[in-house]
Amino acid sequence: VCIHRVRSCSSIRFIKSKYVCVFDKSALKFSHQQRLFRTSAVSCGQIVQFKLSDIGEGITEVTVKEWYIKEGDSVSQFDSICEVQSDKASVTITSRYDGIIRKLHYSIDDIAFVGKPLVDIEIDTSKGVAPEEDVVETPPMSHEEHTHQEIKGHKTLATPAVRRLAMENNIKLSEVVGTGKDNRILKEDILNYLAKQTGAILPPSPKAEMVPALGKTETVPAAPKDKARKIPVPVSRPIVFSGKDKTEPVTGFQKAMVKTMSAALKIPHFGYSDEVDLTQLVQLREELKPLAEIRGVKLSFMPFFIKAASLGLLQYPILNASLDENCQNVTYKASHNIGVAMDTEQGLIVPNVKNVQVCSVFDIAVELNRLQSLGSAGQLGTSDLTGGTFTLSNIGTIGGTYAKPVILPPEVAIGALGKIQVLPRFNSKGEVFKAQIMNVSWSADHRIIDGATMARFSNLWKSYLENPASMLLDLK
Amino acid sequence: MVLQSLKNCLWLSCVLRPPKACFWSTASGGLIIQSVSNDVYQNLAVEDWIHDHMDLEQQQVLFLWRNSPAVVIGRHQNPWQECNLRLLRQKNIKLARRRSGGGTVYHDLGNINLTFFTTRKKYERMENLKLVVKALKALRPQLDVHVTDRYDILLDRQYKISGTAAKLGRTSAYHHCTLLCNADKFVLSSVLKSPYKGLKSNATPSVPALVKNLFEEDPSLTSEMLLDAIAKEYAVQHQIDQHITLINPADETLLPGISNRTKELQTWEWVYGKTPKFSVSTCLNMAYKDSVLDVKVNMDVKHGRIEVCNIDLPEQWLPPGLYSELVKSLIGSKFCPNETTTLVTTLLRVCPQDDELHSRWSLLCENMIRLM
C-alpha cells in the first residue's frame, strides 16, 4: 500500500517540484486545493498528533514553559518544539516529523500529560522517497525512516531540504562530512563540499571553519587541480545566499540617540578646525604618568584637554551657555561640567566631570577613571549623565583626524579630537622636526556663537596645550 | 602538556563520530573531566557542548567544575524574584541562567559542581546522588549525609549541602548538582534575598533552605579532597581508571563552537530576556520638599522588556507631555537600570531647562530605576 501511494504520487510530484522552485510554500498549499491533486488516492497533507513522549523517572505530567514554534510554522525533524519542566528538570521536546504545525494543545504554564497530544503536525507525505533513490544507492524504505539512509552500514542523517540540494548537485551524501548534531549533514556541509569541487566562491559560513582539519588542508591542493580541469567560465550555479533581512524595533540606547540627534538637528551648526602641536604635552605626560600611577590613577591626555577647555571657557563663557527653547534667553552656566563621550558596548554615552573650574588635572583624572569603570560596567548613575554644559569627544582613540561633531542639547558647543600623529613640521629656524600633531574639530551653535569667538577660544585652548607651562599661570 | 593535548585530540576524534574502535577502549562506559576555568559562562557552555555533541552511548561523562562568585538561576526563573541584583552589580558577582530547570544557587570556589552526562535512557538522578553520598561516606564515615526525595543532599538531617537540576534533550541528558564545601554563607544569604517588591509571575520559585558547609562539620575537608573522592567512586562504579582529564573551555579546536556558546550565555537576551512574563505592582515613596509622595507604579515585563507602564503621579507634578514621553520611551525598552538611565537622562536634554523640573524628574527616575 505504501509503495502504491508513492507511485501514484510520483507523476504529480514531478509537476509539484517545478512549482516549488517558483512559488513559496503558501502557493504550494493553495495549489493543493486546486483540482490537480484531488484525483489521486493520496491526501498529501496528513495531520499527525505528536504525543508527549515519556520523560522518564515515572513522570506523568510536566509544565509547558516555552514554545519555540507557533501555529503555521514549518518544522523539520529534530527541530526544538518546546521546553517543558518537571521537578527541577528542563526538557527540550523535539519534533519527530517534518511538516507544518497546525495546532498547539497547550499554552504557557499549562500542565501537559505524557502520552497525550502536544501538537498537531501536518506532514507533507508527498516528500517521498523517489528522488533520493536516483542519487544514492538505497533500498526502498518506509515513510517513517525517510530521513535516514543506510549506506555501507553507516547512517546518514539529513533533512529532505538538504537531500534535495545534494540531489540537485549530484552529490553522494556518503561523501559529505556532516557537522550537525549526531553528524547530521547540514546545508552548509553540502555547500562546502560544492565549493571544493567547483572552486565557486561561496559566502563564508561560520560552520565552514568548524569542519575538522581535513577541510582546511584540502582547499590548497584543490586549486591547481581545478585550474587543470577547467578551461571555460564555470557553469553558473546559482550562488546560494541564505541571509535574511532582520528588522528590530528601535529601543533603549538607540531610541535615546534618535531623540538627541533629532533635537540637535534644530541647532544651526558651524564648524571650526585646527591642528595642535602636542610635542611638549606628550613629554609632560610621560613625566607625570608614573606619579599618577603611584597614586593609583591612570593618566591619559583627556584631563589636560578638559582642564584647558575649562580655562578657555573662563574667558569665553558663552561657549558654556544654554539657549532656551524660544531662543529668548541665554543662560551662562556657572559650573563647567565637561562631558566626555564614551563608547560602550551598548552605544554612545556622555558622562560629565562636574565643576572642572575648581578641579586640578589630577582630580579630573581620578573622576575620569571612576566614570570610565562605571561606564564599562554599565553602572553610571543619572547624576553622572546629566548636567553637562560642554562636551569633548576623543574619537581619535579609535581613529580619524577631522570630524564634524554634533552638539548635544542643551549645550551650544562640542569638540572632537582626532588621533595624535607624528608629522614633520618646521620650527622657527626653518628646520624640520618631529611633531606630535592632533587635529581638533569644533562645532558651535551659530545662533549665539560666532566664528570669531570660536576661533579665539580654540586658539587659547591650543596655546595652553602647546605650551603646558602657560597653564600654570592661569590655573585656579 | 603535549601529551595532554594529544590525548585531547584523540578524545575529540573519538567523540565527534560514532566510534567503531574508540581510543578510550578501556572505557567501559566512563570519562571524568575537570574544567581549568572558573568562569561560570565558560563552564555552562561546556555542559551545553557535551550535551549536544558527545555520543554518550559508549561512555558516560562526569564533569567537575567550580566557579568564581556567581549566582546561577534556573532556566525558567525570574532573576528579580530570586536575587538581589543591585548587590550583585555592586560586588561584581556574575549572573548566569543555566539551561536546566530548578532553583537559584550561589557559586563560589568553595562550592563544587558535578554534572553527570548520560543518554536519555540512562538518566537516573537518584543513582548519581547516591554515588556522591557513598563517596562522602567513604571519605568521612562519620558524616551524616543522605538524599531526600526532592533530590537534595542533607547534612545532619537538616542542612542542605547540595541542590540538583537536570536537562533532558532528544538523545542525551544531564543531571548536575552542587556541593557546599566552604562557600561564603554570608554572601550567599545576602545575594539570594530579593529586595524587589510587588513582583507577580509564574516563574519557577526557589525553595529557600538552611545551608551548611561540609567544612564546618569537618575542617579537614577541602574541595580538592571531595572532588577526588567523587571521581574515585565514579571510576569504581563505571569500571574505569581514576583519571581526570583537564579541559580548557576556551579551546576552540577541542570544543568547536564553544566560544559562541559562551557568548550566548552572557547575552542580556538569554540572562534576562528569557524571564517568563511578569508584572511589577508597587508603590514608590518619594520624599520631596518636606512631604512624602506615594506613587503607584504598574508595569508588565515580557522577554525582559517593559510592555505596559503606568505611573500614578499627582496631577501636573510633571508636565503631561513629559510624562507621556517618559512612558513612551520606557515601553519596549529593557527592564534594566542602565538602559533606563540612558533614556531618562537623554529625555532631560530635550525638555525645558528648569531646576525644579529637573529635580522632580531625577527623583522620579531614580526611584523607577531602583525597581530594576
JSON list of C-alpha atoms in Angstrom, two decimals, chain A residues 224-292:
[
{"chain": "A", "resi": 224, "resn": "PRO", "atom": "CA", "xyz": [45.69, 23.77, -9.05]},
{"chain": "A", "resi": 225, "resn": "LYS", "atom": "CA", "xyz": [43.62, 20.67, -9.67]},
{"chain": "A", "resi": 226, "resn": "ASP", "atom": "CA", "xyz": [40.71, 22.86, -10.67]},
{"chain": "A", "resi": 227, "resn": "LYS", "atom": "CA", "xyz": [42.82, 25.02, -12.94]},
{"chain": "A", "resi": 228, "resn": "ALA", "atom": "CA", "xyz": [43.98, 21.99, -14.87]},
{"chain": "A", "resi": 229, "resn": "ARG", "atom": "CA", "xyz": [40.47, 20.68, -15.18]},
{"chain": "A", "resi": 230, "resn": "LYS", "atom": "CA", "xyz": [38.54, 23.79, -16.09]},
{"chain": "A", "resi": 231, "resn": "ILE", "atom": "CA", "xyz": [39.06, 25.89, -19.18]},
{"chain": "A", "resi": 232, "resn": "PRO", "atom": "CA", "xyz": [35.89, 27.85, -19.85]},
{"chain": "A", "resi": 233, "resn": "VAL", "atom": "CA", "xyz": [33.94, 30.05, -17.45]},
{"chain": "A", "resi": 234, "resn": "PRO", "atom": "CA", "xyz": [32.39, 27.91, -14.74]},
{"chain": "A", "resi": 235, "resn": "VAL", "atom": "CA", "xyz": [28.78, 26.88, -15.18]},
{"chain": "A", "resi": 236, "resn": "SER", "atom": "CA", "xyz": [26.60, 29.45, -13.49]},
{"chain": "A", "resi": 237, "resn": "ARG", "atom": "CA", "xyz": [25.48, 27.55, -10.48]},
{"chain": "A", "resi": 238, "resn": "PRO", "atom": "CA", "xyz": [23.13, 29.75, -8.53]},
{"chain": "A", "resi": 239, "resn": "ILE", "atom": "CA", "xyz": [25.09, 31.17, -5.63]},
{"chain": "A", "resi": 240, "resn": "VAL", "atom": "CA", "xyz": [23.07, 30.21, -2.63]},
{"chain": "A", "resi": 241, "resn": "PHE", "atom": "CA", "xyz": [22.87, 33.02, -0.13]},
{"chain": "A", "resi": 242, "resn": "SER", "atom": "CA", "xyz": [20.58, 32.23, 2.71]},
{"chain": "A", "resi": 243, "resn": "GLY", "atom": "CA", "xyz": [20.89, 35.52, 4.56]},
{"chain": "A", "resi": 244, "resn": "LYS", "atom": "CA", "xyz": [17.71, 37.30, 5.53]},
{"chain": "A", "resi": 245, "resn": "ASP", "atom": "CA", "xyz": [16.99, 40.87, 6.43]},
{"chain": "A", "resi": 246, "resn": "LYS", "atom": "CA", "xyz": [16.44, 41.37, 10.12]},
{"chain": "A", "resi": 247, "resn": "THR", "atom": "CA", "xyz": [14.10, 44.02, 11.43]},
{"chain": "A", "resi": 248, "resn": "GLU", "atom": "CA", "xyz": [14.25, 45.08, 15.08]},
{"chain": "A", "resi": 249, "resn": "PRO", "atom": "CA", "xyz": [12.42, 47.81, 16.91]},
{"chain": "A", "resi": 250, "resn": "VAL", "atom": "CA", "xyz": [14.45, 50.83, 17.97]},
{"chain": "A", "resi": 251, "resn": "THR", "atom": "CA", "xyz": [14.65, 50.78, 21.74]},
{"chain": "A", "resi": 252, "resn": "GLY", "atom": "CA", "xyz": [16.75, 51.84, 24.66]},
{"chain": "A", "resi": 253, "resn": "PHE", "atom": "CA", "xyz": [20.08, 53.36, 23.69]},
{"chain": "A", "resi": 254, "resn": "GLN", "atom": "CA", "xyz": [19.18, 53.74, 20.05]},
{"chain": "A", "resi": 255, "resn": "LYS", "atom": "CA", "xyz": [15.94, 55.46, 20.94]},
{"chain": "A", "resi": 256, "resn": "ALA", "atom": "CA", "xyz": [17.89, 57.86, 23.11]},
{"chain": "A", "resi": 257, "resn": "MET", "atom": "CA", "xyz": [20.22, 58.62, 20.21]},
{"chain": "A", "resi": 258, "resn": "VAL", "atom": "CA", "xyz": [17.26, 59.25, 17.90]},
{"chain": "A", "resi": 259, "resn": "LYS", "atom": "CA", "xyz": [15.79, 61.72, 20.37]},
{"chain": "A", "resi": 260, "resn": "THR", "atom": "CA", "xyz": [19.03, 63.56, 20.99]},
{"chain": "A", "resi": 261, "resn": "MET", "atom": "CA", "xyz": [20.04, 63.80, 17.38]},
{"chain": "A", "resi": 262, "resn": "SER", "atom": "CA", "xyz": [16.61, 64.90, 16.22]},
{"chain": "A", "resi": 263, "resn": "ALA", "atom": "CA", "xyz": [16.78, 67.74, 18.71]},
{"chain": "A", "resi": 264, "resn": "ALA", "atom": "CA", "xyz": [20.35, 68.54, 17.70]},
{"chain": "A", "resi": 265, "resn": "LEU", "atom": "CA", "xyz": [19.22, 68.89, 14.11]},
{"chain": "A", "resi": 266, "resn": "LYS", "atom": "CA", "xyz": [17.38, 72.05, 15.07]},
{"chain": "A", "resi": 267, "resn": "ILE", "atom": "CA", "xyz": [20.64, 73.73, 16.04]},
{"chain": "A", "resi": 268, "resn": "PRO", "atom": "CA", "xyz": [22.40, 75.56, 13.21]},
{"chain": "A", "resi": 269, "resn": "HIS", "atom": "CA", "xyz": [25.93, 74.17, 13.44]},
{"chain": "A", "resi": 270, "resn": "PHE", "atom": "CA", "xyz": [29.10, 75.74, 12.20]},
{"chain": "A", "resi": 271, "resn": "GLY", "atom": "CA", "xyz": [32.46, 74.05, 12.28]},
{"chain": "A", "resi": 272, "resn": "TYR", "atom": "CA", "xyz": [35.96, 75.23, 13.01]},
{"chain": "A", "resi": 273, "resn": "SER", "atom": "CA", "xyz": [39.05, 73.05, 12.89]},
{"chain": "A", "resi": 274, "resn": "ASP", "atom": "CA", "xyz": [42.69, 73.40, 13.71]},
{"chain": "A", "resi": 275, "resn": "GLU", "atom": "CA", "xyz": [45.80, 71.40, 14.46]},
{"chain": "A", "resi": 276, "resn": "VAL", "atom": "CA", "xyz": [47.58, 71.36, 17.81]},
{"chain": "A", "resi": 277, "resn": "ASP", "atom": "CA", "xyz": [51.23, 70.56, 18.39]},
{"chain": "A", "resi": 278, "resn": "LEU", "atom": "CA", "xyz": [51.28, 68.33, 21.42]},
{"chain": "A", "resi": 279, "resn": "THR", "atom": "CA", "xyz": [55.00, 67.60, 21.44]},
{"chain": "A", "resi": 280, "resn": "GLN", "atom": "CA", "xyz": [55.55, 69.28, 24.79]},
{"chain": "A", "resi": 281, "resn": "LEU", "atom": "CA", "xyz": [52.41, 67.85, 26.32]},
{"chain": "A", "resi": 282, "resn": "VAL", "atom": "CA", "xyz": [53.41, 64.35, 25.32]},
{"chain": "A", "resi": 283, "resn": "GLN", "atom": "CA", "xyz": [56.66, 64.80, 27.14]},
{"chain": "A", "resi": 284, "resn": "LEU", "atom": "CA", "xyz": [54.97, 66.27, 30.19]},
{"chain": "A", "resi": 285, "resn": "ARG", "atom": "CA", "xyz": [52.53, 63.42, 30.40]},
{"chain": "A", "resi": 286, "resn": "GLU", "atom": "CA", "xyz": [55.34, 60.88, 30.23]},
{"chain": "A", "resi": 287, "resn": "GLU", "atom": "CA", "xyz": [56.89, 62.52, 33.24]},
{"chain": "A", "resi": 288, "resn": "LEU", "atom": "CA", "xyz": [53.65, 62.70, 35.20]},
{"chain": "A", "resi": 289, "resn": "LYS", "atom": "CA", "xyz": [52.27, 59.27, 34.37]},
{"chain": "A", "resi": 290, "resn": "PRO", "atom": "CA", "xyz": [54.33, 57.37, 36.94]},
{"chain": "A", "resi": 291, "resn": "LEU", "atom": "CA", "xyz": [53.44, 59.91, 39.63]},
{"chain": "A", "resi": 292, "resn": "ALA", "atom": "CA", "xyz": [49.78, 59.38, 38.94]}
]
